[in-house]
CSV table of C-alpha atoms and ligand atoms in Angstrom, one decimal:
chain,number,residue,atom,x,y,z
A,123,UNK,CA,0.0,0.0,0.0
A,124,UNK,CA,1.6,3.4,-1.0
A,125,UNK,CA,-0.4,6.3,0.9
A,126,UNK,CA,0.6,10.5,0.6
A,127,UNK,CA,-0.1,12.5,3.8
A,128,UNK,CA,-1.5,15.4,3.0
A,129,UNK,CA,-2.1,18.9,5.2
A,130,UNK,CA,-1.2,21.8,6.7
A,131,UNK,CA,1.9,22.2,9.3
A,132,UNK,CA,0.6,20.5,12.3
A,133,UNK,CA,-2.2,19.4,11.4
A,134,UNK,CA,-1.4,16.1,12.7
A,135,UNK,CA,0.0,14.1,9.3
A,136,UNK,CA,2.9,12.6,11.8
A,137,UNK,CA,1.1,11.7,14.2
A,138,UNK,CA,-1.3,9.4,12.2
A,139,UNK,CA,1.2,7.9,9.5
A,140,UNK,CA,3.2,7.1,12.5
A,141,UNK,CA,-0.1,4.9,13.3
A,142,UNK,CA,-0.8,3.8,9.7
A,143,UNK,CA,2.7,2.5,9.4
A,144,UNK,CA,2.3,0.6,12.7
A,145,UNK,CA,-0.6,-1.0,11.6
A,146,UNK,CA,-0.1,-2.1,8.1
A,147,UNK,CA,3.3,-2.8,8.7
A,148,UNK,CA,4.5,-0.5,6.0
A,149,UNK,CA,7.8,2.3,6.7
A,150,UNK,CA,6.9,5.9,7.8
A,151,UNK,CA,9.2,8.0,5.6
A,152,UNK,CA,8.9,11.7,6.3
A,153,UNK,CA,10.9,13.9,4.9
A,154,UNK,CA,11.1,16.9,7.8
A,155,UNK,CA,12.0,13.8,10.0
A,156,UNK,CA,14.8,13.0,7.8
A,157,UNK,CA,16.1,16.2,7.4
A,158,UNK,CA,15.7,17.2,11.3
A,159,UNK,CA,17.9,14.0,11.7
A,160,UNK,CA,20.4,15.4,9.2
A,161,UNK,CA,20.5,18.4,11.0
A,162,UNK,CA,21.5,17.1,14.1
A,163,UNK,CA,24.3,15.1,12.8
A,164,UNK,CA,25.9,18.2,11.3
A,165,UNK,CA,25.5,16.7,7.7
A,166,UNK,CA,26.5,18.2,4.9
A,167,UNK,CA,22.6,18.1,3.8
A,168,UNK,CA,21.5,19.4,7.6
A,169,UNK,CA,23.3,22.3,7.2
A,170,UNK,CA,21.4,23.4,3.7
A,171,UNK,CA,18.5,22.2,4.9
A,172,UNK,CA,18.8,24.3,8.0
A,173,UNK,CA,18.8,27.5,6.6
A,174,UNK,CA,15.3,26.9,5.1
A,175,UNK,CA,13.6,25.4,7.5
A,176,UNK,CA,14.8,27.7,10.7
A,177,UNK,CA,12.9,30.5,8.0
A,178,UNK,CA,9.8,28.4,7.8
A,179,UNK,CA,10.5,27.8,3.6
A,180,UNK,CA,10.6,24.8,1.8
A,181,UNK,CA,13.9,23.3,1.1
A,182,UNK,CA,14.4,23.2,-2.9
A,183,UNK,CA,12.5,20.0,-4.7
A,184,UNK,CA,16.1,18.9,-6.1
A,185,UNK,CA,17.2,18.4,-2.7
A,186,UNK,CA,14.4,17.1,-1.4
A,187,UNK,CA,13.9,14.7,-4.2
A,188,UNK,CA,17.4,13.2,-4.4
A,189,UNK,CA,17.0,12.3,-1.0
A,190,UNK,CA,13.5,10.9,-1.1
A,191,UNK,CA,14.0,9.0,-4.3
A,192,UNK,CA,17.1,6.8,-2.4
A,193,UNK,CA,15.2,6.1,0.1
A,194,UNK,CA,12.5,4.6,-2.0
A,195,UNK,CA,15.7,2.2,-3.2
A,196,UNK,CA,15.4,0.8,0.6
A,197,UNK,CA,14.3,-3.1,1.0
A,198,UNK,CA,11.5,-2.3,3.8
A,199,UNK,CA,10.0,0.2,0.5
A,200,UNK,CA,9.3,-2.8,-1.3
A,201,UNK,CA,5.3,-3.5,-0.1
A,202,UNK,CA,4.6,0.3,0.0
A,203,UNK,CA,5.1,3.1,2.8
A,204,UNK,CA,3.2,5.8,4.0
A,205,UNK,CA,4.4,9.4,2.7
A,206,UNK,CA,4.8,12.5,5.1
A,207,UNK,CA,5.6,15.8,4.3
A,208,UNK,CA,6.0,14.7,0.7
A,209,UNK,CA,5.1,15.6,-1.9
A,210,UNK,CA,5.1,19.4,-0.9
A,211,UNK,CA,4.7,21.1,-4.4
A,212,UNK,CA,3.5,20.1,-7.6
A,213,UNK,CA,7.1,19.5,-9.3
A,214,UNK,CA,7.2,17.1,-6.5
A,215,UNK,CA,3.9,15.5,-6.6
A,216,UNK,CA,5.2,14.9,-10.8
A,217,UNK,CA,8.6,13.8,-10.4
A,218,UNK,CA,6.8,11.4,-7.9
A,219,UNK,CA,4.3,9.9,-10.2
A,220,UNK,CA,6.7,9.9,-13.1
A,221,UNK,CA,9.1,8.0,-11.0
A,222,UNK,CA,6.2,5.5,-9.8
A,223,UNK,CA,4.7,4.8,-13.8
A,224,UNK,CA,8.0,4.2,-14.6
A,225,UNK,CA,8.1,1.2,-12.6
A,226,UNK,CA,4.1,0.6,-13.9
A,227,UNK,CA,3.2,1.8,-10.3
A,228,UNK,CA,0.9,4.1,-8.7
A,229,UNK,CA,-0.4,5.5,-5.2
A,230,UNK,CA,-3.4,4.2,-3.7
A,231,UNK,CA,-4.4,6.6,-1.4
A,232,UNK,CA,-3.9,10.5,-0.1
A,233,UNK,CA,-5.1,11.2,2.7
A,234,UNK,CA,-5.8,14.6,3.7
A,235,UNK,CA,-6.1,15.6,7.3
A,236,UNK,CA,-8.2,18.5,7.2
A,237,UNK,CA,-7.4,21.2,10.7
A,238,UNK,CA,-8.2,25.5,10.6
A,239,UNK,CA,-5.4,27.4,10.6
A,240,UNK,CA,-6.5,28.7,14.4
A,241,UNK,CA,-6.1,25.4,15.6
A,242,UNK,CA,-2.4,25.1,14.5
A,243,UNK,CA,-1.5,27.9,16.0
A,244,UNK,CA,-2.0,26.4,19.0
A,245,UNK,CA,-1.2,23.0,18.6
A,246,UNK,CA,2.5,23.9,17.7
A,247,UNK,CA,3.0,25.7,20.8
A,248,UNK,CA,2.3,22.6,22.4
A,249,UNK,CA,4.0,20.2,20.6
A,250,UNK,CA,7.5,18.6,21.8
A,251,UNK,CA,9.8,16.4,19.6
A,252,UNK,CA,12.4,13.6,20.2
A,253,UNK,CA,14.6,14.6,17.9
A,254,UNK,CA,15.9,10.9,18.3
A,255,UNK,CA,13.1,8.6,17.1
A,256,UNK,CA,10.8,11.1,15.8
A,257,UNK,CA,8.3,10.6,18.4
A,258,UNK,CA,5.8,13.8,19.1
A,259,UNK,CA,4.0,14.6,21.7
A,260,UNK,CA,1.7,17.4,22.7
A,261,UNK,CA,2.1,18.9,26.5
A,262,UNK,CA,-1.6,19.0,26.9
A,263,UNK,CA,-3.4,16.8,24.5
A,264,UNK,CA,-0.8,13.9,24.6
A,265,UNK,CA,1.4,14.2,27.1
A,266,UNK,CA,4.4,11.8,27.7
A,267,UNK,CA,4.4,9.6,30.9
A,268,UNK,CA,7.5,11.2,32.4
A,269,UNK,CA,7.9,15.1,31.4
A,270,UNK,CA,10.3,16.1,28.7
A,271,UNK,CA,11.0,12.3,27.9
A,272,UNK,CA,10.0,10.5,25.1
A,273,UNK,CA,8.3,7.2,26.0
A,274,UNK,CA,9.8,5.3,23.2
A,275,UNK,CA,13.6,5.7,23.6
A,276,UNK,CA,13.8,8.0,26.3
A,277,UNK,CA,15.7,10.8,25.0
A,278,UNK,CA,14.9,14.5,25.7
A,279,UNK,CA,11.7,16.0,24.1
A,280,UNK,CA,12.7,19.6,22.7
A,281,UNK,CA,10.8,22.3,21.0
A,282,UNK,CA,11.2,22.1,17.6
A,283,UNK,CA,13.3,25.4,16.3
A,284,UNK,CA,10.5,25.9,13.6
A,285,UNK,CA,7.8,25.8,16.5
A,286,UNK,CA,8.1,29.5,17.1
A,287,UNK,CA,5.1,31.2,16.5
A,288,UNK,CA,6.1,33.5,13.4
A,289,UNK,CA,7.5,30.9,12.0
A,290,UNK,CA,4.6,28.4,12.1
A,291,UNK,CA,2.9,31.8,10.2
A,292,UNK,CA,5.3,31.6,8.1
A,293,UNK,CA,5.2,27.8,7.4
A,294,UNK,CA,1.6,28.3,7.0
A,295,UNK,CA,1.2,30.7,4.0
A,296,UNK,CA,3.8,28.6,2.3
A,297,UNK,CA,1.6,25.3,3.1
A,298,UNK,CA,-1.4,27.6,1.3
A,299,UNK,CA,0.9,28.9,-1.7
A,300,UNK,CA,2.6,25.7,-2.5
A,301,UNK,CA,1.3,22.3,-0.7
A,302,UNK,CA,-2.4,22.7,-1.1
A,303,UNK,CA,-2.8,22.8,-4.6
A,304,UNK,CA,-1.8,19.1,-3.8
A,305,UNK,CA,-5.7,18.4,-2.8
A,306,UNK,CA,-6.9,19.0,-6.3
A,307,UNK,CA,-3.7,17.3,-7.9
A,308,UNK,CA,-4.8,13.9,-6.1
A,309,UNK,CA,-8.4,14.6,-6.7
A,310,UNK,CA,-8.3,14.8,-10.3
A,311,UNK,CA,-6.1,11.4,-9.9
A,312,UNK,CA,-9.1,9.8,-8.0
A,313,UNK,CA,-7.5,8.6,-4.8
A,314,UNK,CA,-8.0,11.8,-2.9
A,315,UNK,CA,-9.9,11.5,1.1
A,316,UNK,CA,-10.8,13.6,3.0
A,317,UNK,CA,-10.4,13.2,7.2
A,318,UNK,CA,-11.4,15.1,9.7
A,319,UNK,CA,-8.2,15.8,12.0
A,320,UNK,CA,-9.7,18.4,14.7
A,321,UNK,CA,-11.3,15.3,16.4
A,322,UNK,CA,-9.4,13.7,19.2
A,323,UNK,CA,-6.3,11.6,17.4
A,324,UNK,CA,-8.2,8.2,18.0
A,325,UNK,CA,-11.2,9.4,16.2
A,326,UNK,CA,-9.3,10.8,13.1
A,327,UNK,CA,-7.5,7.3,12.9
A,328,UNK,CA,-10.4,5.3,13.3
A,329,UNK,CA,-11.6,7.3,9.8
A,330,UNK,CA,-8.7,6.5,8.0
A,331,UNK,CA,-8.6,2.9,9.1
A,332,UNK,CA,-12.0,2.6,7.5
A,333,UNK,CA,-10.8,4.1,4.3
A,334,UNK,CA,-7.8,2.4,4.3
A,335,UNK,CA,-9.8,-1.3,4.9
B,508,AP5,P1,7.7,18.7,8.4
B,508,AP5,O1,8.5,18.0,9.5
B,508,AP5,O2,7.0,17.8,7.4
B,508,AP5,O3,6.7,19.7,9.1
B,508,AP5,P2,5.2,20.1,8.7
B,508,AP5,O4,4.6,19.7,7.4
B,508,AP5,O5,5.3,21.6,8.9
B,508,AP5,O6,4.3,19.4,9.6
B,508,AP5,P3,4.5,19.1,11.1
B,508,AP5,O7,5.5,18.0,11.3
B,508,AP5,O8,4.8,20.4,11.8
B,508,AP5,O9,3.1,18.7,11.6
B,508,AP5,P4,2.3,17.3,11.4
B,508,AP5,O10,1.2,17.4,10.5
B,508,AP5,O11,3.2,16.1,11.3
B,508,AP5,O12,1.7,17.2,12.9
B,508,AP5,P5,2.0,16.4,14.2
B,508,AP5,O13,1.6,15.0,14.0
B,508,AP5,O14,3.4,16.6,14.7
B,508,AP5,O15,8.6,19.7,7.7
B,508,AP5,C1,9.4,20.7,8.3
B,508,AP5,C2,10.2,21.5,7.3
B,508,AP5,O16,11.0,20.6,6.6
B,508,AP5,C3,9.3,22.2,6.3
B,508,AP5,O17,8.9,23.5,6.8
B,508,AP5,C4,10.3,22.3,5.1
B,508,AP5,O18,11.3,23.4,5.4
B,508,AP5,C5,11.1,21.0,5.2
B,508,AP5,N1,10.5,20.0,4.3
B,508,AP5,C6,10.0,18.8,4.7
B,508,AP5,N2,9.6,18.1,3.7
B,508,AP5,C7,9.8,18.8,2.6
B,508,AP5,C8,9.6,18.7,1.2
B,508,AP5,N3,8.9,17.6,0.7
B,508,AP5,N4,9.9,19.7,0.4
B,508,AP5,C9,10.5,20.8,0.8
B,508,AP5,N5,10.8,21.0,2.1
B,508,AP5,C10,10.4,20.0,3.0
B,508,AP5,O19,1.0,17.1,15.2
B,508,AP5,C11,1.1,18.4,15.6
B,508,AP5,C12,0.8,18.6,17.1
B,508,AP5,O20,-0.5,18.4,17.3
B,508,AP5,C13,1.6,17.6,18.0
B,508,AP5,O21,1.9,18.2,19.2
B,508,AP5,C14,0.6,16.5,18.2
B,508,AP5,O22,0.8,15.8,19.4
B,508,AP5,C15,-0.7,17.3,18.2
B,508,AP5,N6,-1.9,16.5,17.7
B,508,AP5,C16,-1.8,15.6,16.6
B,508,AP5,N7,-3.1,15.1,16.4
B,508,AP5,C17,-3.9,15.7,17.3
B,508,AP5,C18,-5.3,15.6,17.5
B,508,AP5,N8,-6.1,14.9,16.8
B,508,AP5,N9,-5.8,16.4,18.5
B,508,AP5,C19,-5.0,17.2,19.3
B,508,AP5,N10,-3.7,17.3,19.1
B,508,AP5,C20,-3.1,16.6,18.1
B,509,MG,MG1,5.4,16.0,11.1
């Protein structure tokens, strides 16, 4: 099963491919993970990608698809994987779906989780990140057991640098400018659905489980 996350900065598209990818056994590849992780290693990437990022911008789709296109090369792609934070723009979405006939594939499902602007703005000052696993959290609506822990490997939980409220504005308008043309892209392939992500995360899962079959 190949599935595309789609929506806004925060609007929970981690949080539930983390889930799908649990559940049908497929990889979780997302690309702000990825580069976060370059970031912290001091790579050569990290410290292009930083620049754009820290500013709330995209990084540029030849970076972005390099790295995403060897990934796909990786064994555990072979039965599928659940897409997040990629594609961002439509030069991605294309170079995507090129890359996918080429083997005579295609995508099955996007899945866009649908949450108002307002609501980001608050869930990102929330949020806290283990830059070591990827695992997120949300110091209100889902706390980890032991504060400022992650639960999963037990590193420290930090606030991402891109959390800052100006920038999630920031991260925003580009999300409306560039990513969510993406909805009618997928819509006029015929695998687009729609999900309700304001409800509590268990609900909004439950929805795409029932898509998803
Ligand atoms: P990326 O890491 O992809 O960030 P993003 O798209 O801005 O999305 P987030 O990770 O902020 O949000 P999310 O939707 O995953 O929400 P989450 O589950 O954490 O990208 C970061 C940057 O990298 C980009 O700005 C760009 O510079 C670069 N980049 C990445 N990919 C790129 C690409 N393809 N091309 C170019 N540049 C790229 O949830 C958010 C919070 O809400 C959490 O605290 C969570 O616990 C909480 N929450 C989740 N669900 C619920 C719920 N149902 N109810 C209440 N709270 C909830
Ligand atoms: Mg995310």
């Amino acid at each position: 099963m190949k599935i595309v996350m789609l929506g806004a900065p925060g609007a929970g598209k981690g949080t539930q491919a983390k889930r799908i990818a649990e559940k049908y056994s497929i990889p979780h590849i997302s690309t702000g993970d990825i580069f976060r992780a370059n970031i912290k290693n001091n790579t050569e990437l990290g410290l292009k990608a930083k620049s754009y990022m820290d500013q709330g911008m995209l990084v540029p789709d030849e970076l972005t698809l390099d790295l995403i296109m060897d990934r796909f090369k990786d064994e555990d792609c072979k039965n599928g994987y659940v897409l997040d934070g990629f594609p961002r723009t439509i030069p991605q979405a294309e170079a995507l779906t090129k890359a996918l006939q080429e083997k005579n594939d295609k995508l099955d499902y996007a899945i866009n989780v649908e949450v108002k602007d307002e609501e980001i703005i608050t869930r990102m000052s929330g949020r806290r990140a283990c830059l070591s696993c990827g695992g997120t959290y949300h110091i209100v609506n889902i706390p980890p057991k032991v504060e400022g822990i992650c639960d999963k490997c037990g590193a420290e939980l930090v606030q991402r640098a891109d959390d800052k409220p100006e920038t999630v504005k920031k991260r925003l308008e580009v999300y409306h400018e560039l990513t969510q043309p993406l909805i009618e892209y997928y819509d006029n392939e015929g695998i687009l659905k729609e999900v309700n992500g304001s409800l509590p995360m268990d609900e909004t899962f439950g929805i795409i489980v029932s898509i998803l079959g």
